[in-house]
CSV table of C-alpha atoms in Angstrom, one decimal:
chain,number,residue,atom,x,y,z
A,23,MET,CA,253.2,-50.0,158.8
A,24,THR,CA,254.4,-47.4,156.3
A,25,ILE,CA,252.7,-44.0,156.0
A,26,LEU,CA,251.3,-45.0,152.7
A,27,SER,CA,249.8,-48.5,153.9
A,28,GLY,CA,248.5,-46.6,156.9
A,29,CYS,CA,247.0,-44.2,154.4
A,30,LEU,CA,245.5,-46.1,151.8
A,31,GLN,CA,243.9,-48.6,154.6
A,32,GLN,CA,242.1,-45.7,155.5
A,33,LEU,CA,240.9,-45.0,152.5
A,34,MET,CA,239.7,-48.8,152.2
A,35,SER,CA,238.0,-47.8,155.8
A,36,ALA,CA,236.1,-44.8,153.6
A,37,VAL,CA,235.2,-46.8,151.1
A,38,GLU,CA,233.4,-49.9,153.5
A,39,GLN,CA,231.5,-47.0,155.1
A,40,ALA,CA,230.2,-45.7,152.1
A,41,LEU,CA,228.9,-49.4,151.2
A,42,GLN,CA,226.8,-48.8,154.0
A,43,ASP,CA,225.6,-45.3,153.0
A,44,GLU,CA,222.6,-45.8,151.1
A,45,ALA,CA,222.2,-42.1,149.3
A,46,ILE,CA,226.0,-42.9,148.1
A,47,CYS,CA,225.2,-46.3,147.0
A,48,HIS,CA,222.1,-45.2,145.0
A,49,ALA,CA,223.8,-41.8,143.7
A,50,THR,CA,224.6,-41.8,140.0
A,51,GLY,CA,227.4,-40.6,137.8
A,52,VAL,CA,231.1,-39.7,138.9
A,53,ARG,CA,231.6,-39.2,142.8
A,54,GLN,CA,235.3,-38.9,144.7
A,55,LEU,CA,236.4,-40.3,147.7
A,56,ILE,CA,239.4,-37.7,149.0
A,57,LEU,CA,241.6,-38.1,152.4
A,58,THR,CA,244.3,-35.8,152.9
A,59,PHE,CA,247.6,-36.3,155.2
A,60,TYR,CA,250.0,-34.7,156.3
A,61,SER,CA,253.3,-36.2,155.0
A,62,PRO,CA,256.2,-33.9,155.9
A,63,GLN,CA,258.5,-36.5,154.0
A,64,PRO,CA,258.9,-37.4,150.3
A,65,LEU,CA,257.0,-40.5,149.2
A,66,PRO,CA,258.3,-43.1,147.2
A,67,LEU,CA,255.9,-42.5,145.0
A,68,PRO,CA,257.3,-44.1,141.7
A,69,ALA,CA,258.7,-47.3,143.5
A,70,TRP,CA,254.8,-47.8,145.0
A,71,LEU,CA,253.6,-47.2,141.5
A,72,ALA,CA,255.7,-49.4,140.2
A,73,ALA,CA,254.5,-52.4,142.6
A,74,GLN,CA,250.9,-51.8,141.7
A,75,PRO,CA,249.2,-54.8,139.1
A,76,HIS,CA,246.6,-51.9,137.8
A,77,PHE,CA,246.9,-50.2,134.5
A,78,PRO,CA,247.2,-47.9,133.0
A,79,LYS,CA,249.3,-46.4,135.5
A,80,PHE,CA,250.8,-43.0,135.3
A,81,TYR,CA,253.3,-40.5,137.1
A,82,TRP,CA,254.1,-37.0,137.0
A,83,GLN,CA,256.5,-34.2,138.6
A,84,PRO,CA,256.5,-30.9,136.9
A,85,ARG,CA,260.2,-29.6,136.0
A,86,ASP,CA,259.6,-27.0,139.2
A,87,GLY,CA,259.6,-30.1,141.5
A,88,ASN,CA,256.4,-28.9,143.6
A,89,GLU,CA,254.3,-31.3,143.2
A,90,THR,CA,254.4,-35.7,142.6
A,91,VAL,CA,251.7,-37.3,141.6
A,92,ALA,CA,250.9,-41.0,140.5
A,93,VAL,CA,247.6,-42.4,139.5
A,94,CYS,CA,246.5,-46.4,138.1
A,95,GLY,CA,243.7,-47.8,137.3
A,96,GLN,CA,240.7,-46.2,135.0
A,97,VAL,CA,237.0,-45.7,135.6
A,98,ALA,CA,237.0,-44.0,132.1
A,99,GLN,CA,239.2,-43.5,129.1
A,100,PHE,CA,239.3,-40.9,126.0
A,101,THR,CA,240.7,-41.2,122.4
A,102,ASP,CA,240.8,-37.5,122.2
A,103,PRO,CA,241.0,-34.1,124.6
A,104,GLU,CA,237.5,-33.0,123.7
A,105,GLN,CA,236.0,-36.1,124.9
A,106,ALA,CA,237.9,-35.4,127.5
A,107,GLY,CA,236.6,-31.8,128.4
A,108,GLN,CA,233.2,-33.1,128.0
A,109,PHE,CA,233.3,-35.4,130.4
A,110,LEU,CA,234.9,-32.8,132.8
A,111,GLN,CA,232.2,-30.2,132.2
A,112,HIS,CA,229.2,-33.0,132.6
A,113,HIS,CA,230.5,-33.9,135.9
A,114,MET,CA,231.6,-30.4,137.3
A,115,ASP,CA,229.2,-30.9,140.1
A,116,GLY,CA,229.9,-34.2,141.2
A,117,ALA,CA,233.7,-34.5,141.0
A,118,GLU,CA,234.8,-30.5,141.0
A,119,ARG,CA,238.6,-31.8,141.5
A,120,LEU,CA,238.7,-34.4,139.1
A,121,ARG,CA,241.5,-34.5,136.4
A,122,VAL,CA,241.8,-36.3,133.3
A,123,TRP,CA,245.6,-37.5,132.9
A,124,GLY,CA,247.4,-39.0,129.8
A,125,LEU,CA,249.4,-39.0,126.7
A,126,ASN,CA,248.3,-36.8,123.1
A,127,ALA,CA,250.3,-38.0,120.0
A,128,PHE,CA,252.4,-36.2,118.1
A,129,ASP,CA,250.3,-36.3,114.9
A,130,ALA,CA,246.8,-35.2,116.6
A,131,LEU,CA,245.0,-35.3,113.3
A,132,PRO,CA,242.9,-38.5,113.0
A,133,GLN,CA,243.9,-40.3,109.7
A,134,PRO,CA,242.1,-43.6,108.4
A,135,GLY,CA,243.6,-46.4,110.0
A,136,GLY,CA,245.9,-44.5,111.7
A,137,ALA,CA,247.9,-44.8,115.2
A,138,GLN,CA,246.0,-43.6,118.4
A,139,GLN,CA,245.7,-40.3,118.9
A,140,ALA,CA,245.6,-39.9,122.2
A,141,CYS,CA,245.6,-42.0,125.6
A,142,LEU,CA,243.4,-39.9,128.5
A,143,PHE,CA,242.2,-41.8,131.1
A,144,VAL,CA,240.2,-40.7,134.7
A,145,PRO,CA,242.4,-42.8,137.2
A,146,ARG,CA,240.8,-45.1,140.0
A,147,LEU,CA,243.3,-44.1,142.1
A,148,THR,CA,245.3,-40.9,142.3
A,149,LEU,CA,248.0,-39.9,145.2
A,150,HIS,CA,248.8,-36.7,145.3
A,151,GLN,CA,251.8,-34.8,147.4
A,152,GLN,CA,252.4,-31.5,147.7
A,153,ALA,CA,254.5,-29.1,149.8
A,154,ASN,CA,253.2,-31.5,153.3
A,155,THR,CA,250.2,-32.7,152.3
A,156,LEU,CA,249.5,-36.3,150.8
A,157,THR,CA,245.8,-36.4,148.9
A,158,LEU,CA,244.4,-39.7,148.3
A,159,THR,CA,241.8,-39.7,145.3
A,160,LEU,CA,239.4,-42.3,144.5
A,161,ASN,CA,237.1,-42.1,141.7
A,162,LEU,CA,233.6,-43.8,141.0
A,163,SER,CA,231.8,-43.8,138.5
A,164,ASP,CA,228.7,-45.7,137.3
A,165,PRO,CA,225.7,-44.1,135.4
A,166,HIS,CA,222.9,-46.2,136.8
A,167,ALA,CA,224.3,-46.8,140.7
A,168,LEU,CA,227.7,-46.5,142.3
A,169,GLN,CA,227.2,-49.4,144.8
A,170,GLY,CA,228.3,-51.8,142.1
A,171,ASP,CA,231.3,-49.4,141.5
A,172,LEU,CA,232.2,-49.3,145.1
A,173,ALA,CA,232.5,-52.9,145.7
A,174,ARG,CA,234.7,-52.9,142.3
A,175,ALA,CA,237.2,-50.3,144.4
A,176,ALA,CA,236.8,-51.8,147.5
A,177,ALA,CA,238.5,-55.1,145.2
A,178,PHE,CA,240.9,-52.8,143.6
A,179,LEU,CA,242.0,-51.3,147.0
A,180,GLN,CA,242.6,-54.8,148.2
A,181,GLN,CA,244.8,-56.0,145.0
A,182,LEU,CA,247.4,-53.2,146.0
A,183,GLN,CA,251.0,-54.0,146.6
A,184,PRO,CA,253.6,-52.3,149.0
A,185,ALA,CA,256.2,-50.6,147.3
A,186,SER,CA,259.6,-52.1,146.7
A,187,PRO,CA,263.3,-49.9,145.9
A,188,LEU,CA,263.6,-48.9,142.7
A,189,LEU,CA,267.4,-50.7,142.4
A,190,PRO,CA,270.3,-49.5,139.9
A,191,LEU,CA,269.8,-50.6,136.2
A,192,HIS,CA,272.7,-52.9,135.3
A,193,LEU,CA,271.9,-53.9,131.5
A,194,THR,CA,274.2,-55.6,128.5
A,195,LEU,CA,274.0,-53.7,125.4
A,196,THR,CA,273.3,-56.2,122.5
A,197,HIS,CA,272.6,-53.8,119.7
A,198,ALA,CA,271.9,-50.7,118.7
A,199,CYS,CA,271.2,-49.1,115.7
A,200,HIS,CA,269.5,-45.4,114.6
A,201,GLN,CA,267.4,-44.8,111.9
A,202,PRO,CA,268.1,-43.0,110.2
A,203,ASP,CA,271.8,-43.4,110.5
A,204,GLU,CA,274.2,-40.7,109.9
A,205,ALA,CA,274.3,-41.2,106.1
A,206,GLY,CA,270.6,-40.8,105.9
A,207,TRP,CA,270.8,-37.9,108.4
A,208,GLU,CA,272.7,-36.1,106.3
A,209,ALA,CA,270.5,-37.0,102.7
A,210,MET,CA,267.3,-36.3,104.6
A,211,LEU,CA,268.9,-32.5,106.1
A,212,GLU,CA,269.8,-31.8,102.5
A,213,ARG,CA,266.4,-32.6,100.6
A,214,ALA,CA,264.8,-30.4,103.9
A,215,LEU,CA,267.3,-27.6,103.3
A,216,ALA,CA,266.6,-27.8,99.4
A,217,ALA,CA,263.1,-27.4,100.2
A,218,ILE,CA,263.8,-24.3,103.1
A,219,ALA,CA,265.6,-22.7,100.1
A,220,ASP,CA,262.5,-23.5,97.4
A,221,GLY,CA,260.1,-21.7,99.9
A,222,ALA,CA,258.1,-24.7,100.8
A,223,MET,CA,258.8,-24.3,104.4
A,224,GLU,CA,261.0,-21.9,106.6
A,225,LYS,CA,261.5,-24.5,109.6
A,226,VAL,CA,261.6,-28.5,110.1
A,227,VAL,CA,262.2,-30.3,113.0
A,228,LEU,CA,263.8,-33.7,112.1
A,229,ALA,CA,264.0,-36.5,114.7
A,230,ARG,CA,266.0,-39.7,115.2
A,231,LYS,CA,265.2,-42.8,116.8
A,232,THR,CA,267.8,-45.2,118.6
A,233,VAL,CA,266.8,-48.8,119.0
A,234,LEU,CA,268.4,-50.6,121.9
A,235,THR,CA,268.6,-54.2,122.2
A,236,PHE,CA,269.5,-55.7,125.4
A,237,SER,CA,269.8,-58.8,127.4
A,238,GLN,CA,267.4,-58.9,129.5
A,239,PRO,CA,263.7,-56.9,129.9
A,240,VAL,CA,264.2,-52.9,130.8
A,241,ASP,CA,262.6,-51.6,134.0
A,242,ALA,CA,261.2,-48.6,132.6
A,243,TRP,CA,260.6,-47.7,136.8
A,244,ARG,CA,264.2,-48.1,137.3
A,245,MET,CA,265.0,-45.5,134.4
A,246,LEU,CA,263.0,-43.0,135.5
A,247,ALA,CA,264.5,-43.3,139.0
A,248,ALA,CA,267.7,-43.1,137.3
A,249,SER,CA,266.6,-40.3,135.4
A,250,GLN,CA,265.4,-38.0,137.9
A,251,LYS,CA,268.4,-38.2,139.8
A,252,VAL,CA,270.7,-36.3,137.4
A,253,ASN,CA,268.2,-34.8,134.7
A,254,HIS,CA,267.0,-31.6,136.7
A,255,HIS,CA,264.9,-29.0,135.7
A,256,CYS,CA,262.8,-31.1,133.6
A,257,TYR,CA,259.1,-32.5,133.5
A,258,HIS,CA,259.4,-36.4,134.8
A,259,PHE,CA,256.6,-38.3,133.4
A,260,LEU,CA,256.1,-42.1,132.7
A,261,MET,CA,253.0,-43.9,131.3
A,262,ALA,CA,253.1,-47.8,131.6
A,263,PHE,CA,250.7,-49.3,129.6
A,264,SER,CA,251.4,-52.9,130.6
A,265,PRO,CA,254.3,-54.7,132.4
A,266,THR,CA,256.7,-54.5,129.9
A,267,SER,CA,255.3,-51.7,127.4
A,268,ALA,CA,255.9,-47.7,128.9
A,269,PHE,CA,256.7,-44.3,127.6
A,270,LEU,CA,258.8,-41.7,129.4
A,271,SER,CA,260.4,-38.6,129.4
A,272,ALA,CA,262.6,-36.0,130.9
A,273,SER,CA,261.5,-33.0,129.1
A,274,PRO,CA,262.5,-29.2,129.8
A,275,GLU,CA,259.9,-28.0,127.6
A,276,ARG,CA,256.2,-27.0,128.6
A,277,LEU,CA,253.3,-26.9,126.2
A,278,PHE,CA,250.8,-24.8,128.7
A,279,LEU,CA,249.6,-24.3,132.2
A,280,ARG,CA,246.3,-23.1,132.2
A,281,GLN,CA,245.3,-21.6,135.4
A,282,GLY,CA,241.8,-20.3,135.1
A,283,ASP,CA,241.6,-18.4,132.2
A,284,GLN,CA,244.9,-17.3,132.3
A,285,LEU,CA,247.7,-19.4,129.9
A,286,THR,CA,251.2,-19.7,130.0
A,287,THR,CA,253.5,-21.4,127.2
A,288,GLU,CA,256.8,-20.8,125.9
A,289,ALA,CA,259.1,-21.4,122.7
A,290,LEU,CA,262.2,-23.7,123.3
A,291,ALA,CA,264.2,-23.6,120.8
A,292,GLY,CA,268.1,-22.8,119.8
A,293,THR,CA,270.6,-25.3,121.6
A,294,VAL,CA,274.1,-25.4,122.4
A,295,ALA,CA,276.3,-28.3,124.0
A,296,GLY,CA,276.5,-28.2,127.7
A,297,HIS,CA,279.4,-28.4,130.2
A,298,ASP,CA,280.1,-29.6,133.7
A,299,ASP,CA,282.5,-26.6,134.3
A,300,ASP,CA,280.6,-23.4,134.9
A,301,SER,CA,282.9,-21.1,133.2
A,302,GLN,CA,283.0,-23.1,130.1
A,303,ALA,CA,278.8,-23.4,130.0
A,304,ALA,CA,279.2,-19.9,130.3
A,305,ALA,CA,281.0,-18.9,127.6
A,306,LEU,CA,278.7,-21.9,125.4
A,307,ALA,CA,275.6,-19.7,126.8
A,308,ASP,CA,277.0,-16.5,126.1
A,309,TRP,CA,277.6,-17.5,122.2
A,310,LEU,CA,274.0,-19.0,122.2
A,311,MET,CA,272.1,-16.0,123.4
A,312,LYS,CA,274.5,-14.2,120.5
A,313,SER,CA,273.7,-16.7,118.1
A,314,GLU,CA,271.8,-15.2,115.1
A,315,LYS,CA,270.6,-18.5,113.7
A,316,ASN,CA,269.5,-19.9,117.2
A,317,GLN,CA,267.9,-16.5,117.8
A,318,ARG,CA,266.2,-16.4,114.6
A,319,GLU,CA,265.1,-19.8,115.1
A,320,ASN,CA,263.9,-18.9,118.7
A,321,TRP,CA,262.0,-16.5,116.9
A,322,LEU,CA,260.2,-18.2,114.3
A,323,VAL,CA,258.6,-20.3,117.1
A,324,VAL,CA,257.5,-17.2,119.1
A,325,ASP,CA,256.0,-16.0,115.9
A,326,ASP,CA,253.7,-19.2,115.3
A,327,ILE,CA,252.9,-19.8,118.9
A,328,CYS,CA,251.4,-16.0,119.1
A,329,ARG,CA,249.7,-16.6,115.3
A,330,GLN,CA,247.7,-19.4,116.7
A,331,LEU,CA,246.5,-18.2,119.9
A,332,GLN,CA,245.0,-15.4,117.7
A,333,GLY,CA,241.7,-15.5,118.3
A,334,ALA,CA,242.1,-17.6,121.1
A,335,ALA,CA,243.9,-15.4,123.8
A,336,HIS,CA,244.4,-11.7,124.0
A,337,GLY,CA,247.4,-9.6,125.9
A,338,LEU,CA,250.0,-11.7,125.1
A,339,ASP,CA,253.2,-10.9,126.7
A,340,VAL,CA,256.6,-12.1,125.4
A,341,MET,CA,259.3,-12.5,128.3
A,342,PRO,CA,262.9,-11.3,127.6
A,343,PRO,CA,265.1,-14.7,126.3
A,344,GLU,CA,266.9,-16.6,129.4
A,345,ILE,CA,269.1,-19.5,129.1
A,346,VAL,CA,268.0,-23.1,129.9
A,347,ARG,CA,271.0,-24.9,131.2
A,348,LEU,CA,270.5,-28.9,131.2
A,349,ARG,CA,272.8,-31.5,131.7
A,350,ASN,CA,274.0,-32.2,128.4
A,351,VAL,CA,272.6,-29.4,126.3
A,352,GLN,CA,271.5,-25.6,127.1
A,353,HIS,CA,268.2,-23.8,125.4
A,354,LEU,CA,267.0,-20.8,124.9
A,355,ARG,CA,263.6,-20.3,126.1
A,356,ARG,CA,260.9,-17.2,125.8
A,357,GLY,CA,258.2,-17.4,127.8
A,358,ILE,CA,254.7,-16.2,126.9
A,359,HIS,CA,251.9,-15.1,128.8
A,360,GLY,CA,248.5,-14.3,128.2
A,361,GLN,CA,244.3,-14.6,128.9
A,362,LEU,CA,242.2,-16.7,127.3
A,363,ARG,CA,239.2,-15.9,125.8
A,364,ALA,CA,237.5,-19.5,126.5
A,365,ALA,CA,239.6,-21.6,129.1
A,366,ASP,CA,239.2,-24.3,126.6
A,367,ASP,CA,241.9,-27.2,127.0
A,368,ALA,CA,241.3,-29.0,123.8
A,369,VAL,CA,241.2,-25.6,121.6
A,370,CYS,CA,244.9,-24.8,123.8
A,371,LEU,CA,246.0,-28.3,122.5
A,372,ALA,CA,244.7,-28.3,118.8
A,373,ARG,CA,246.4,-24.5,118.5
A,374,LEU,CA,249.5,-25.1,120.5
A,375,GLN,CA,250.3,-29.1,119.3
A,376,PRO,CA,252.6,-29.7,117.5
A,377,THR,CA,254.6,-26.7,118.2
A,378,ALA,CA,257.2,-25.0,115.7
A,379,ALA,CA,259.9,-26.6,118.0
A,380,VAL,CA,258.8,-30.5,117.5
A,381,ALA,CA,257.1,-29.5,113.9
A,382,GLY,CA,258.4,-26.3,112.0
A,383,LEU,CA,257.3,-23.5,110.1
A,384,PRO,CA,254.5,-23.6,108.1
A,385,ARG,CA,253.1,-26.3,110.2
A,386,GLN,CA,251.2,-28.2,107.6
A,387,PRO,CA,254.1,-28.3,104.8
A,388,ALA,CA,256.6,-29.5,108.0
A,389,ARG,CA,254.4,-32.3,109.0
A,390,ARG,CA,254.1,-33.2,105.5
A,391,PHE,CA,257.9,-33.5,105.3
A,392,ILE,CA,258.3,-35.2,108.1
A,393,LEU,CA,255.5,-37.5,107.5
A,394,GLY,CA,257.3,-38.7,104.2
A,395,HIS,CA,260.7,-38.5,105.2
A,396,GLU,CA,261.7,-39.8,108.6
A,397,PRO,CA,262.0,-43.5,108.3
A,398,PHE,CA,259.5,-44.2,111.9
A,399,ALA,CA,256.6,-42.8,113.0
A,400,ARG,CA,256.3,-40.2,116.1
A,401,CYS,CA,253.8,-41.9,117.7
A,402,TRP,CA,253.9,-40.3,121.5
A,403,TYR,CA,257.4,-38.7,120.7
A,404,ALA,CA,257.1,-35.0,120.3
A,405,GLY,CA,253.3,-35.1,121.5
A,406,SER,CA,252.5,-33.9,124.9
A,407,ALA,CA,251.8,-35.6,128.3
A,408,GLY,CA,249.9,-34.0,131.8
A,409,TYR,CA,246.5,-33.5,133.0
A,410,LEU,CA,243.2,-31.6,132.2
A,411,SER,CA,241.0,-30.6,135.1
A,412,ARG,CA,238.1,-27.6,135.3
A,413,SER,CA,240.2,-25.3,137.2
A,414,GLN,CA,243.8,-25.9,135.7
A,415,SER,CA,245.6,-28.1,133.4
A,416,GLU,CA,249.2,-28.5,132.5
A,417,PHE,CA,250.8,-30.5,129.6
A,418,ALA,CA,254.5,-31.1,129.1
A,419,VAL,CA,256.3,-31.5,125.1
A,420,SER,CA,257.1,-35.3,124.8
A,421,LEU,CA,260.9,-34.6,124.1
A,422,ARG,CA,264.0,-36.8,125.9
A,423,ALA,CA,261.9,-39.2,125.1
A,424,ALA,CA,261.7,-43.2,125.4
A,425,TRP,CA,259.8,-45.8,124.5
A,426,LEU,CA,260.0,-49.6,126.5
A,427,GLU,CA,259.1,-52.7,125.4
A,428,GLY,CA,260.5,-55.8,126.8
A,429,ASN,CA,264.3,-55.8,126.5
A,430,GLN,CA,264.1,-52.8,123.5
A,431,VAL,CA,264.2,-48.9,124.5
A,432,HIS,CA,263.6,-46.6,122.0
A,433,LEU,CA,265.3,-43.4,122.1
A,434,TYR,CA,264.2,-40.1,120.6
A,435,ALA,CA,265.7,-37.2,119.8
A,436,GLY,CA,265.1,-33.9,117.4
A,437,ALA,CA,267.0,-31.0,116.0
A,438,GLY,CA,265.6,-27.3,114.2
A,439,ILE,CA,266.6,-27.3,110.8
A,440,VAL,CA,266.6,-23.9,109.1
A,441,ALA,CA,268.5,-21.7,106.2
A,442,GLY,CA,272.4,-22.3,107.2
A,443,SER,CA,271.9,-25.5,109.2
A,444,ASP,CA,274.8,-28.1,108.7
A,445,PRO,CA,274.1,-31.9,109.1
A,446,ALA,CA,277.1,-32.5,111.2
A,447,GLN,CA,276.7,-30.1,113.8
A,448,GLU,CA,272.9,-31.2,114.0
A,449,TRP,CA,273.9,-35.2,114.4
A,450,GLN,CA,275.8,-34.2,117.0
A,451,GLU,CA,272.9,-32.0,118.6
A,452,ILE,CA,270.8,-35.1,118.6
A,453,GLU,CA,273.5,-37.1,119.9
A,454,ASN,CA,273.9,-34.6,122.9
A,455,LYS,CA,270.4,-34.9,123.5
A,456,ALA,CA,269.7,-38.6,123.5
A,457,ALA,CA,272.7,-39.0,125.8
A,458,GLY,CA,270.3,-37.3,128.5
A,459,LEU,CA,268.7,-40.7,128.6
A,460,ARG,CA,270.9,-43.0,126.8
A,461,THR,CA,273.8,-42.7,129.2
A,462,LEU,CA,271.3,-43.9,132.1
A,463,LEU,CA,271.5,-47.5,130.4
A,464,GLN,CA,275.3,-47.7,130.1
A,465,ASP,CA,277.0,-50.3,132.8
A,466,PRO,CA,279.0,-47.5,135.0
A,467,ALA,CA,282.0,-49.8,134.7
A,468,ALA,CA,281.7,-49.2,131.2
A,469,GLN,CA,281.5,-45.1,131.4
């Protein structure tokens, strides 16, 4: 018996005992069964989650790698963060450690007939590994009596499957296309530069979608596993909506971390190519640190974040710039810290998303330009992913992302356009960014 199967068997025993407890069976609202175990070795949570028949499924590993989380099934779902926050507030007594997981779309403003703005949910089951501890949390919810939901939870646990190894990807590409193509990209950027020159906006972040079609379905979990091996210092997350559709990301950017009333966010803007050679990478990083254009782009984001947080936070401190070195690119980053007047995650999301690093400045003209000129809908790309809870919440920006649907993979990458931007250089920048995921899908023999 594996460690995971033994832990899950103990959780099943706890459910059976709860079904014999009259007080629990007649309780109402939301309750949690929580078991903790000593687990000195990292567990194969992506492989375990891939094997489960329950949807939605969400995997989360923050960029510092200090925890991994696998959740599946749901007992409640929300279409916006405010609903989720109200749910957490209402059930704080019975489920103090409750977390709501999921995605927020790039364009989080509701529009008549528009796409879904958020997919946030309370999972049925959470597996959380941190340090040497594995915590299993089973969420129960029923407004009348928990006895019925305990029975449903028992059936849910009986359907869980053992993990299978996530084997390397071996794919045959049959078709690839960019939206826009390089000529369309140049034309779109020329229009953006003209709008910037006319004073309509200071900056706009424009994106490209690349649609890759393969001869067989693409396994999102195997793609995630491949990404974790090479894309370091990133948030790794995957939301599976069904057996054939999923959204995943290897994002370098935090939207925000809230711990009580303490807020940490950042400006990640300004980019140069990466390099395998340390000395050449250092030379490129030095150029980036001294680049007036890139420093200006980063400060635009810093100024926007500070303005957006006015009235919601005080004592904002901006950290000195640092270089973030990734596999294919390097970025400028400035951390920003402050104290919130109220620990309201819906307010933080509304004020910070989308940041100038993924939309532009001013926010509304840039957003209108994006919606009017990009030849595709961003949906989850450049939105955010993570969790809300009473004590702590964290969201990453959904960059370096892919939507998988059957045998197609949609890759997304964007670049910040300011006065002086060169369309050819920006095209190369999004090529470098997209390579972080695209190279995972190439036949190793062809590389």
